[in-house]
Short mmCIF file of N, CA and C in Angstrom, two decimals:
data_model
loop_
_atom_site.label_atom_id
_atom_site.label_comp_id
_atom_site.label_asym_id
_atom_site.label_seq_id
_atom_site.Cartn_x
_atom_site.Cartn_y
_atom_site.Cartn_z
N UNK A 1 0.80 -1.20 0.00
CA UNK A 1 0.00 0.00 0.00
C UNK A 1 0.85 1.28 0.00
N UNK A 2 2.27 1.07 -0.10
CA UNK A 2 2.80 2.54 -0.21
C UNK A 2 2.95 3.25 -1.25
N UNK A 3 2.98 2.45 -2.48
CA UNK A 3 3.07 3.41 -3.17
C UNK A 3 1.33 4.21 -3.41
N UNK A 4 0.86 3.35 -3.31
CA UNK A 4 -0.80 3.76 -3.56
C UNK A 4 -1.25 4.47 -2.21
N UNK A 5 -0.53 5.11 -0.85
CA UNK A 5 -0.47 5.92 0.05
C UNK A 5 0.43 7.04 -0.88
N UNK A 6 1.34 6.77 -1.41
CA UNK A 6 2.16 8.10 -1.79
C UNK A 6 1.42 8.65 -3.25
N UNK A 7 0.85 8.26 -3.94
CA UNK A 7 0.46 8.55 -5.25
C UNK A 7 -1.21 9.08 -4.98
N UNK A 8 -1.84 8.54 -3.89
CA UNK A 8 -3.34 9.34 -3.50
C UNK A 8 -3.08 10.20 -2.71
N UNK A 9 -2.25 10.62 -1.67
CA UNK A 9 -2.56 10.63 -0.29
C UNK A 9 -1.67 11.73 -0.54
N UNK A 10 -0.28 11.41 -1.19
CA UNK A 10 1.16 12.84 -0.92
C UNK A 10 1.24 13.50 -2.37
N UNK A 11 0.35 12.81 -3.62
CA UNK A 11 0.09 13.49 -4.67
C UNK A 11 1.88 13.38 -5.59
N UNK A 12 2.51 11.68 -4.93
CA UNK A 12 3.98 11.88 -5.65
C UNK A 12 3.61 11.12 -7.05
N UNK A 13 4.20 11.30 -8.28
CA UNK A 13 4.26 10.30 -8.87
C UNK A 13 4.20 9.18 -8.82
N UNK A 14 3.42 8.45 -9.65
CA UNK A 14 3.66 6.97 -9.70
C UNK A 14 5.00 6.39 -9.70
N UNK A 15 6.23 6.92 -10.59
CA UNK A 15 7.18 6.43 -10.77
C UNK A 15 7.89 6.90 -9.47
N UNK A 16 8.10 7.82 -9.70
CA UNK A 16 8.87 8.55 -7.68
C UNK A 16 8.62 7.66 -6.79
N UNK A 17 7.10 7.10 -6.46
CA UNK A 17 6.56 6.04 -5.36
C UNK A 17 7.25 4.57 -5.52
N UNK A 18 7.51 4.11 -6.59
CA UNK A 18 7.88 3.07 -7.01
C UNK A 18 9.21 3.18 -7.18
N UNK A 19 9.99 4.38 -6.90
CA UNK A 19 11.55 4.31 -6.19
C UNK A 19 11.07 4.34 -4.88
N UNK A 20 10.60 5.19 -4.10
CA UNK A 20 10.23 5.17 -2.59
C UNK A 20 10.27 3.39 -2.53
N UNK A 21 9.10 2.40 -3.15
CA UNK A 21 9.45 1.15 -2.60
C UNK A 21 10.40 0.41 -3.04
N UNK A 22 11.08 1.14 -3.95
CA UNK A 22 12.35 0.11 -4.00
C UNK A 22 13.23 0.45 -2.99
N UNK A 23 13.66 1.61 -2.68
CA UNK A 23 14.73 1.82 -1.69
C UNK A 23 14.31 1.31 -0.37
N UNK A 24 12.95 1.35 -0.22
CA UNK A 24 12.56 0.25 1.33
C UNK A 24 12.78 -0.61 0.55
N UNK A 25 12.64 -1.77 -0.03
CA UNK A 25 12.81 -2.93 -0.31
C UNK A 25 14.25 -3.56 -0.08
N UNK A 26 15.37 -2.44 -0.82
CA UNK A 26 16.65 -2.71 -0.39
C UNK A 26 17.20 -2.71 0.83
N UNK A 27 16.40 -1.64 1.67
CA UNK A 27 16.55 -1.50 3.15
C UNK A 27 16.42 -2.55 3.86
N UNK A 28 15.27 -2.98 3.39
CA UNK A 28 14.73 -4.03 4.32
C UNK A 28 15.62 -5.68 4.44
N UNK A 29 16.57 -5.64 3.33
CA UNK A 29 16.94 -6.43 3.09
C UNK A 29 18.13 -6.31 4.26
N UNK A 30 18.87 -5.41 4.16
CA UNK A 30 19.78 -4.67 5.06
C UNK A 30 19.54 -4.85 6.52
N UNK A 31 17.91 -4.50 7.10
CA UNK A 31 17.65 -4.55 7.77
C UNK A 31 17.54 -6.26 7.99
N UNK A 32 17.24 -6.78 7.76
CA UNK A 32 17.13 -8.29 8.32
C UNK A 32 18.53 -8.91 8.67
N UNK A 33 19.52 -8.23 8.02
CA UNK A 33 20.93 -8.72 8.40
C UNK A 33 21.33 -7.99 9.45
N UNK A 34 20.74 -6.79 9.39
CA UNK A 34 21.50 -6.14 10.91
C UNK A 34 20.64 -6.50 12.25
N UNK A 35 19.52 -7.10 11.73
CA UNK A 35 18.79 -7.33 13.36
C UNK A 35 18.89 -8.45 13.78
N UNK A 36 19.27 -9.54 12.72
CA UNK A 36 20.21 -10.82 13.02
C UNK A 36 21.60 -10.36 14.02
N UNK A 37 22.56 -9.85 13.54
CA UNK A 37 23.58 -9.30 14.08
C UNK A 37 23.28 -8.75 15.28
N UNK A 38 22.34 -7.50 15.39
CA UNK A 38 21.93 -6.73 16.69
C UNK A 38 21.78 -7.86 18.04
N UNK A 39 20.99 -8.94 17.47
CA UNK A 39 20.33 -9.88 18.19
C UNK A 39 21.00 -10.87 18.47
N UNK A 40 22.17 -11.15 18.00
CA UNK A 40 23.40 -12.07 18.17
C UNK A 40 24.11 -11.70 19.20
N UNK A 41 24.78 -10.10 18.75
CA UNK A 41 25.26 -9.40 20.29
C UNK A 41 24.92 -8.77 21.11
N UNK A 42 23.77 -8.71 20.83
CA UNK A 42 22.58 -8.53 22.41
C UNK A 42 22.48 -9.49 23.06
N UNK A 43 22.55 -11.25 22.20
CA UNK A 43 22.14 -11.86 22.95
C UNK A 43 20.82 -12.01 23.68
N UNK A 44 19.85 -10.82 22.94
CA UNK A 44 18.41 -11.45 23.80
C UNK A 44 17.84 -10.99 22.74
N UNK A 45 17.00 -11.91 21.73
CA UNK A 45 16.34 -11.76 20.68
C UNK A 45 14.93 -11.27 20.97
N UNK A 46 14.08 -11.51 22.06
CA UNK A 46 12.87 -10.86 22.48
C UNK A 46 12.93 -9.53 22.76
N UNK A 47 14.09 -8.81 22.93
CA UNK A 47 14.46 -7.86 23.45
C UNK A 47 14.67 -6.76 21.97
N UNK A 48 15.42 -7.10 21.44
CA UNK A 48 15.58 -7.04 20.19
C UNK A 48 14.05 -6.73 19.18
N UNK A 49 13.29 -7.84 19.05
CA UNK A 49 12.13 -8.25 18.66
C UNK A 49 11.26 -6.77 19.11
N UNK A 50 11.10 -6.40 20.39
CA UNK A 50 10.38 -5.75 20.86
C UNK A 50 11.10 -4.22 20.33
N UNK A 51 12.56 -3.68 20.42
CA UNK A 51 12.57 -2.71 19.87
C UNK A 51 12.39 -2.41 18.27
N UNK A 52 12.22 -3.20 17.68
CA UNK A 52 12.04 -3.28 16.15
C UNK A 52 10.06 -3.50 16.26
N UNK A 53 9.65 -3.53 17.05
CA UNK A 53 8.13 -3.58 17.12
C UNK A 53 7.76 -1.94 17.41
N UNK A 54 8.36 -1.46 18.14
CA UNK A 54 8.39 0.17 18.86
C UNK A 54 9.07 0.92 17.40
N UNK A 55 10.09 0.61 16.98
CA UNK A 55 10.45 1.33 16.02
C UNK A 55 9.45 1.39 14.69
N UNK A 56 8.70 0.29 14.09
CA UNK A 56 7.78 -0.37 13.74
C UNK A 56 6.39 0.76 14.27
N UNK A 57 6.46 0.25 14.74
CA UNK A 57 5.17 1.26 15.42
C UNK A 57 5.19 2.22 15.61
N UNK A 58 6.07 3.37 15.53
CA UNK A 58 6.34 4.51 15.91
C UNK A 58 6.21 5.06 14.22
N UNK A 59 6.83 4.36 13.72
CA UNK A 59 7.21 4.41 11.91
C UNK A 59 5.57 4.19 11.33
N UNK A 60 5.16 3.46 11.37
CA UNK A 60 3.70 3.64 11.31
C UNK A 60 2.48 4.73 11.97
N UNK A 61 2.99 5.44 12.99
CA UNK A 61 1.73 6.36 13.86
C UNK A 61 2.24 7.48 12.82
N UNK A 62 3.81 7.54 12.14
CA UNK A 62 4.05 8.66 11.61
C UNK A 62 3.30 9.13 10.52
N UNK A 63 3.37 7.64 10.19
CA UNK A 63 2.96 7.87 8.58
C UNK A 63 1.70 8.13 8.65
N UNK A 64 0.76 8.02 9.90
CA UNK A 64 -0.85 8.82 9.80
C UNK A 64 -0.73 10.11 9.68
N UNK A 65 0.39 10.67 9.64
CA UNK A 65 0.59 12.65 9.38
C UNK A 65 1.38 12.93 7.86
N UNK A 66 1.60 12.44 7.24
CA UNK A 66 2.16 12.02 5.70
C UNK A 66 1.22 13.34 5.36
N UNK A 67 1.78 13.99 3.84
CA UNK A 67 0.81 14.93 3.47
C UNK A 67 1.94 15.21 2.11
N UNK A 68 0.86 15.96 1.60
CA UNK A 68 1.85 16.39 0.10
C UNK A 68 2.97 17.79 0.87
N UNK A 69 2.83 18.24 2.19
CA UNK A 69 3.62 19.11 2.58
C UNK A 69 4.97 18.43 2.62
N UNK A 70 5.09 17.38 3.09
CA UNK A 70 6.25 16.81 3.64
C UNK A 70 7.27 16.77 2.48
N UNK A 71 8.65 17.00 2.57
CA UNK A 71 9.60 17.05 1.84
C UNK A 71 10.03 15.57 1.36
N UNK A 72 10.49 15.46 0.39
CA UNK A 72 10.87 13.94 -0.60
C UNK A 72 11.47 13.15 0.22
N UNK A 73 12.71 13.83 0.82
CA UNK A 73 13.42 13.27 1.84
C UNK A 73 12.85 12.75 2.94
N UNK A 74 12.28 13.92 3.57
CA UNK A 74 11.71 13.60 5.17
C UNK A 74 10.79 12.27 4.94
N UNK A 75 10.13 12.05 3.40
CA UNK A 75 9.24 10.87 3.30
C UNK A 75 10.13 9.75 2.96
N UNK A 76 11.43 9.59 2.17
CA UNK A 76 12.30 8.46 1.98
C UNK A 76 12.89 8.27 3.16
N UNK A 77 13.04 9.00 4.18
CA UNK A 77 13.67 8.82 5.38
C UNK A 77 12.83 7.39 6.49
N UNK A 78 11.68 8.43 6.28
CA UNK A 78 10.41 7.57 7.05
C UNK A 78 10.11 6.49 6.83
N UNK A 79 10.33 6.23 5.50
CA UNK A 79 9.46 4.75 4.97
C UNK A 79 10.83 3.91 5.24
N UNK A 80 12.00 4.21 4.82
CA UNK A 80 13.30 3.45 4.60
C UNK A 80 13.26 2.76 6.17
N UNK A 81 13.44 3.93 7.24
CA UNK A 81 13.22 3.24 8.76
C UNK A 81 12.15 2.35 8.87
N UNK A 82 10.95 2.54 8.31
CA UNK A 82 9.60 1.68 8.82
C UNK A 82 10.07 0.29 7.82
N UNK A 83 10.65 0.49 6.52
CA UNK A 83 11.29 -1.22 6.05
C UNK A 83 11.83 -1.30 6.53
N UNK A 84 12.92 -0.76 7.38
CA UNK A 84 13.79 -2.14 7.88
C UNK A 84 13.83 -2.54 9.27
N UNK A 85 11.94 -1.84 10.22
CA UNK A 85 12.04 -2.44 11.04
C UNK A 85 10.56 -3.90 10.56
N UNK A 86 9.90 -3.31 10.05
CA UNK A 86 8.84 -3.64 9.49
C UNK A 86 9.04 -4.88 8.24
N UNK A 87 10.00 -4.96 7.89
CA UNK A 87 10.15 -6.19 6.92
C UNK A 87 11.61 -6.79 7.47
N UNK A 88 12.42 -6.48 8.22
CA UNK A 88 13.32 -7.31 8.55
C UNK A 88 13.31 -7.79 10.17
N UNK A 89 12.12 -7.98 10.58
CA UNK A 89 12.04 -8.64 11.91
C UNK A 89 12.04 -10.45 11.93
N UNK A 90 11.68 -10.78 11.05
CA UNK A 90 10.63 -11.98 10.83
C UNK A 90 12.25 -13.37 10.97
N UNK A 91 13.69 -13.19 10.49
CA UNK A 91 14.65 -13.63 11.29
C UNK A 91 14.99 -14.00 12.25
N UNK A 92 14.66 -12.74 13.06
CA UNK A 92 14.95 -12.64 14.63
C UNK A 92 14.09 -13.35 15.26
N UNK A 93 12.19 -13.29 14.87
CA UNK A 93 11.62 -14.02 15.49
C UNK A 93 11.49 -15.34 15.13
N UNK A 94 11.96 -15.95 14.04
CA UNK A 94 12.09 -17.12 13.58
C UNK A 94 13.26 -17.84 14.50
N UNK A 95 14.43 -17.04 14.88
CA UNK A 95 15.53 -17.80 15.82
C UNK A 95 14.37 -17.66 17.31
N UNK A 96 13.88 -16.89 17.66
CA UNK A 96 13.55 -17.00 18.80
C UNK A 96 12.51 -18.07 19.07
N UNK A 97 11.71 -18.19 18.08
CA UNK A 97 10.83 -19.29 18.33
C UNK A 97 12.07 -20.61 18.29
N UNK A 98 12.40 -20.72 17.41
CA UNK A 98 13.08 -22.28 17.46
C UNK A 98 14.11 -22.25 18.80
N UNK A 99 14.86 -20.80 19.75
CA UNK A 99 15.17 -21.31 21.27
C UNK A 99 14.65 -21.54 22.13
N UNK A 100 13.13 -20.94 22.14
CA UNK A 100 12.05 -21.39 23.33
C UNK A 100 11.45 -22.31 22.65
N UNK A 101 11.57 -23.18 21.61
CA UNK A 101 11.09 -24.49 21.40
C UNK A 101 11.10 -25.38 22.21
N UNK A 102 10.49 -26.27 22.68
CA UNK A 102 10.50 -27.24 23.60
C UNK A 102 11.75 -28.30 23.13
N UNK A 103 12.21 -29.29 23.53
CA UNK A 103 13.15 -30.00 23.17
C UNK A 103 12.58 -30.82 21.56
N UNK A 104 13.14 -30.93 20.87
CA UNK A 104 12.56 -31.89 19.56
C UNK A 104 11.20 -31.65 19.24
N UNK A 105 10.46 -30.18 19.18
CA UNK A 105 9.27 -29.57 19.04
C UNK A 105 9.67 -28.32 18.34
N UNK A 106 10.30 -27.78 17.58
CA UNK A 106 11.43 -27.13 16.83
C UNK A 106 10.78 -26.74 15.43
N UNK A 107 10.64 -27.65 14.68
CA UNK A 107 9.73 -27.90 13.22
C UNK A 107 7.99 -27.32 13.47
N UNK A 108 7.60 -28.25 14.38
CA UNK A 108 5.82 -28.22 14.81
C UNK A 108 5.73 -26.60 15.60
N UNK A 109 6.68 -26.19 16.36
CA UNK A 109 6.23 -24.62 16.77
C UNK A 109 6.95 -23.77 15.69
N UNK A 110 7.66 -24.05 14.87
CA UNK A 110 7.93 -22.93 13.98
C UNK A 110 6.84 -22.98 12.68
N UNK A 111 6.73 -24.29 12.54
CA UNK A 111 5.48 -24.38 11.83
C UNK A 111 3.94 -23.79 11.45
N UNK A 112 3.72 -24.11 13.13
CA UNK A 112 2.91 -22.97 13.41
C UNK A 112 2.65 -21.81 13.31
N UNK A 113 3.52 -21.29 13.91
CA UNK A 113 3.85 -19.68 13.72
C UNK A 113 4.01 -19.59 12.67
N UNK A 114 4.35 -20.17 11.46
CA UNK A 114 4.53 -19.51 10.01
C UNK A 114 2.89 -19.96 9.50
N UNK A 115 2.54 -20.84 9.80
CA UNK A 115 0.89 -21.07 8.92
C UNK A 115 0.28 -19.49 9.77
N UNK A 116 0.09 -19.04 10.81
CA UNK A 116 -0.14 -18.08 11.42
C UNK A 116 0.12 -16.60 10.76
N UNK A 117 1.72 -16.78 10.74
CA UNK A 117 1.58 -15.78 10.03
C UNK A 117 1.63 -15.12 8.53
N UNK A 118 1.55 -16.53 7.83
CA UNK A 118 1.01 -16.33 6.81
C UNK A 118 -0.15 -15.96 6.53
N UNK A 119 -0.96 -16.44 7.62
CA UNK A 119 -2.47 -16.32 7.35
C UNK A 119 -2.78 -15.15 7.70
N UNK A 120 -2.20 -14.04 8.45
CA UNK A 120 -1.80 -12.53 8.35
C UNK A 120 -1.52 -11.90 6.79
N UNK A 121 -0.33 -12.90 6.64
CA UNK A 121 -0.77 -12.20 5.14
C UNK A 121 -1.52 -12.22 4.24
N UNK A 122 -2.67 -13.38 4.01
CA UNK A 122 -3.25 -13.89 3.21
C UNK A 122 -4.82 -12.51 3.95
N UNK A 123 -4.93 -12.32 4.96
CA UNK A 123 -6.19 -11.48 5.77
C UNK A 123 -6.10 -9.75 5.61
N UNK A 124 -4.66 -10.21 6.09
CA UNK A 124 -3.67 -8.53 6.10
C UNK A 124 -4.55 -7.57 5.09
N UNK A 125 -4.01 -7.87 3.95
CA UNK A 125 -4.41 -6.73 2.82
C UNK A 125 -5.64 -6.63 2.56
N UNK A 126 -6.59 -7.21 2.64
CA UNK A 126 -7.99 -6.97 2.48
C UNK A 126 -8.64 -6.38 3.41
N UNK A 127 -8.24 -6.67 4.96
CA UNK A 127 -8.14 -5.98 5.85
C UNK A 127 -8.09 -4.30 6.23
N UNK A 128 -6.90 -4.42 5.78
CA UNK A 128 -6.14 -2.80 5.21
C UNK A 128 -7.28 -2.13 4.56
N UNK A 129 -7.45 -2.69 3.19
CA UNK A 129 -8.75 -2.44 2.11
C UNK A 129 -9.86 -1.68 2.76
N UNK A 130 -10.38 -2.91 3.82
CA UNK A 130 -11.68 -2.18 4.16
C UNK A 130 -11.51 -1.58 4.99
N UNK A 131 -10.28 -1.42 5.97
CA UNK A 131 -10.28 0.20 6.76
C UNK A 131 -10.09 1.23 6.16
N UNK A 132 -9.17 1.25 4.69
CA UNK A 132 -9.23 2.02 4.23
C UNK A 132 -10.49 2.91 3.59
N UNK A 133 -11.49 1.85 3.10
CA UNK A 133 -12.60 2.65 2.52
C UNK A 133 -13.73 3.09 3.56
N UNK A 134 -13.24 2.52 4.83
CA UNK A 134 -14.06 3.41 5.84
C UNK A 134 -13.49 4.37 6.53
N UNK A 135 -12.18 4.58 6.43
CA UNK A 135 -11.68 5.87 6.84
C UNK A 135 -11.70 7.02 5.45
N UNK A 136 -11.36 6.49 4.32
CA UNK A 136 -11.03 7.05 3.52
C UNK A 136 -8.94 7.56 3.07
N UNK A 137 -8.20 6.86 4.10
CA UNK A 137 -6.70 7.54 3.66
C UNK A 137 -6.24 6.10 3.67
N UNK A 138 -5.18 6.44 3.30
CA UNK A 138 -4.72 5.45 3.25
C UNK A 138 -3.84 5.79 4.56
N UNK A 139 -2.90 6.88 4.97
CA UNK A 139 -2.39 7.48 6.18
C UNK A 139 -3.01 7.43 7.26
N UNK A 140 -3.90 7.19 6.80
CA UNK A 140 -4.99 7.12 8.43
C UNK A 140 -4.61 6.09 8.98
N UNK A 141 -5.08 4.96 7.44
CA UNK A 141 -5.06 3.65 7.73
C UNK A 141 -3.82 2.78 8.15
N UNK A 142 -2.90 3.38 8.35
CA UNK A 142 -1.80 3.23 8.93
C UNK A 142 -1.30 3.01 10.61
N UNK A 143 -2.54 3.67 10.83
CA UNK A 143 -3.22 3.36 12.01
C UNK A 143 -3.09 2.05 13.11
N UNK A 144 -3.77 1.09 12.26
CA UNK A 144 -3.67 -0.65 12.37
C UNK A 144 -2.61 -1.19 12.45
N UNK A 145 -1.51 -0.64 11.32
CA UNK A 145 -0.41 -1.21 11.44
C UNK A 145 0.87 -0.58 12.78
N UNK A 146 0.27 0.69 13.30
CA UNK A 146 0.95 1.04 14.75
C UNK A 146 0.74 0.05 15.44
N UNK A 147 -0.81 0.12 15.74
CA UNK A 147 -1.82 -0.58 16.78
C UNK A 147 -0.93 -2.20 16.94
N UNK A 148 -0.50 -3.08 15.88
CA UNK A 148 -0.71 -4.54 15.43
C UNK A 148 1.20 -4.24 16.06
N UNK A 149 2.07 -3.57 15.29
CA UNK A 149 3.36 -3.22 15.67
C UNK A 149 3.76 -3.27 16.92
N UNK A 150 2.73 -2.26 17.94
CA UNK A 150 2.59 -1.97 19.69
C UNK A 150 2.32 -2.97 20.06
N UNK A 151 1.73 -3.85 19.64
CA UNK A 151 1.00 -5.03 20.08
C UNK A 151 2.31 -6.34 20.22
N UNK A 152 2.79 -6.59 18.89
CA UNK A 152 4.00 -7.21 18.81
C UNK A 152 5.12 -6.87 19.66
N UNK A 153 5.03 -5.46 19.65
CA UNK A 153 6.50 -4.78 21.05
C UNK A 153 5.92 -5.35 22.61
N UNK A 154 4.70 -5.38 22.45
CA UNK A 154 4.37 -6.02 23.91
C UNK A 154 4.61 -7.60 24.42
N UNK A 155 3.93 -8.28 22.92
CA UNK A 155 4.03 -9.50 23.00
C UNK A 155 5.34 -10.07 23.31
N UNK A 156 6.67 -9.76 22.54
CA UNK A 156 7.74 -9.88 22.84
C UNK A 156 8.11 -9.65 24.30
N UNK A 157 7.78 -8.39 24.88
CA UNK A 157 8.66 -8.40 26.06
C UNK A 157 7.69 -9.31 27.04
N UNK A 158 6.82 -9.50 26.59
CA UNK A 158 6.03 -10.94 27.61
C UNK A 158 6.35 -11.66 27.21
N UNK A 159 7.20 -12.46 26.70
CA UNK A 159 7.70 -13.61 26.22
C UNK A 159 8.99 -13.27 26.49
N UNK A 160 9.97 -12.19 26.80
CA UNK A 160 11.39 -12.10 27.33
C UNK A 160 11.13 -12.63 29.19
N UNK A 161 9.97 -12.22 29.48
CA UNK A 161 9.41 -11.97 31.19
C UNK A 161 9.57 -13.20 31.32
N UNK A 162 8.28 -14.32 30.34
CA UNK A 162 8.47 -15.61 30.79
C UNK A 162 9.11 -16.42 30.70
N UNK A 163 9.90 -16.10 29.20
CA UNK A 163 11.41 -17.18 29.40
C UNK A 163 12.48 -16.74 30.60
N UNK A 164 13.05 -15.22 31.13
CA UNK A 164 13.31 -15.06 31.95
C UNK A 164 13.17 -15.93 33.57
N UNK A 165 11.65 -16.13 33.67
CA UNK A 165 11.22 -16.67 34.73
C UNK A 165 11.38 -17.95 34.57
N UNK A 166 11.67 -18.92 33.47
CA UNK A 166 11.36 -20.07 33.51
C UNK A 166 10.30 -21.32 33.25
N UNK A 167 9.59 -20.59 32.58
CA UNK A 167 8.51 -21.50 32.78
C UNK A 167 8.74 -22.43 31.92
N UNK A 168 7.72 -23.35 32.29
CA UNK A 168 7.16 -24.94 32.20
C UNK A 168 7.66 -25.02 30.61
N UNK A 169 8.05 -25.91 29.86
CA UNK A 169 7.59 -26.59 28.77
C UNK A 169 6.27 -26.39 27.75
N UNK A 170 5.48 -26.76 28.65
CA UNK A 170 4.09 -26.81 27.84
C UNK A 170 3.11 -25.08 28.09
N UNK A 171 4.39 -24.39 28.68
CA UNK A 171 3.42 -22.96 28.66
C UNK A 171 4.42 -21.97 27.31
N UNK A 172 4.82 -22.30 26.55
CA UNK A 172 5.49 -21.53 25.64
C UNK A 172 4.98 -22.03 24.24
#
């Protein structure tokens, strides 16, 4: 939806928008290698997880103030940060699920979580769709994706709390 946020919403060219998503696209790529790395020498991937959910989410509440005022830059700036917290997380939480895997349960909980969140993507965009045509922006609608982002920054650090604490096997 960004370029079709930048081409209704900021009045950029079609072609201009369609550099805007290529340079997130390259970002994001960038980004998945550095939050691997981040998360290697942090050493705590939930931790990690959760600031790329806040960054994520913060990068999204922005983009509900987007406008044809905003300068080329200040908008390649914005989106470039929101790819590479926003498309290069999915690494980090892929190692984290397979360390709080239960012993030889590794395959069946990562499994999961990917039919899951595929099925995010398969809901996601139609989703989007119809908030969009009941708000009317597409910036508005950007909204959801703070909300869903905040949500993920939370989920994570409740899942740093309970592996912290220890728990059971069959509660993860």
């Amino acid at each position: 939806f960004l370029v079709t946020l930048l081409v209704e919403d900021v009045h950029m060219s079609l072609v201009e928008a369609g550099l805007v998503l290529s340079l997130v696209q390259v970002a994001s790529v960038f980004g998945r290698l550095m939050w691997g790395w981040v998360a290697d020498k942090a050493g705590d991937g939930a931790a990690v997880l959760a600031v790329i959910g806040l960054i994520a989410g913060v990068s999204a509440a922005v983009a509900t103030q987007v406008s044809p005022a905003w300068p080329g830059l200040g908008l390649r700036v914005l989106f470039v940060v929101f790819g590479i917290a926003s498309i290069g997380w999915n690494g980090v939480f892929m190692a984290e699920l397979a360390r709080l895997s239960p012993a030889g349960r590794i395959g069946p909980t990562t499994g999961a979580s990917l039919a899951i969140t595929f099925a995010g993507v398969m809901v996601g965009p139609s989703l989007f769709s119809l908030i969009h045509e009941a708000v009317g922006s597409y910036a508005t609608t950007f909204a959801l994706a703070a909300a869903a982002s905040l949500a993920g920054t939370g989920l994570a650090l409740l899942s740093r709390a309970v592996a912290r604490r220890g728990a059971p096997e069959d509660a993860i």
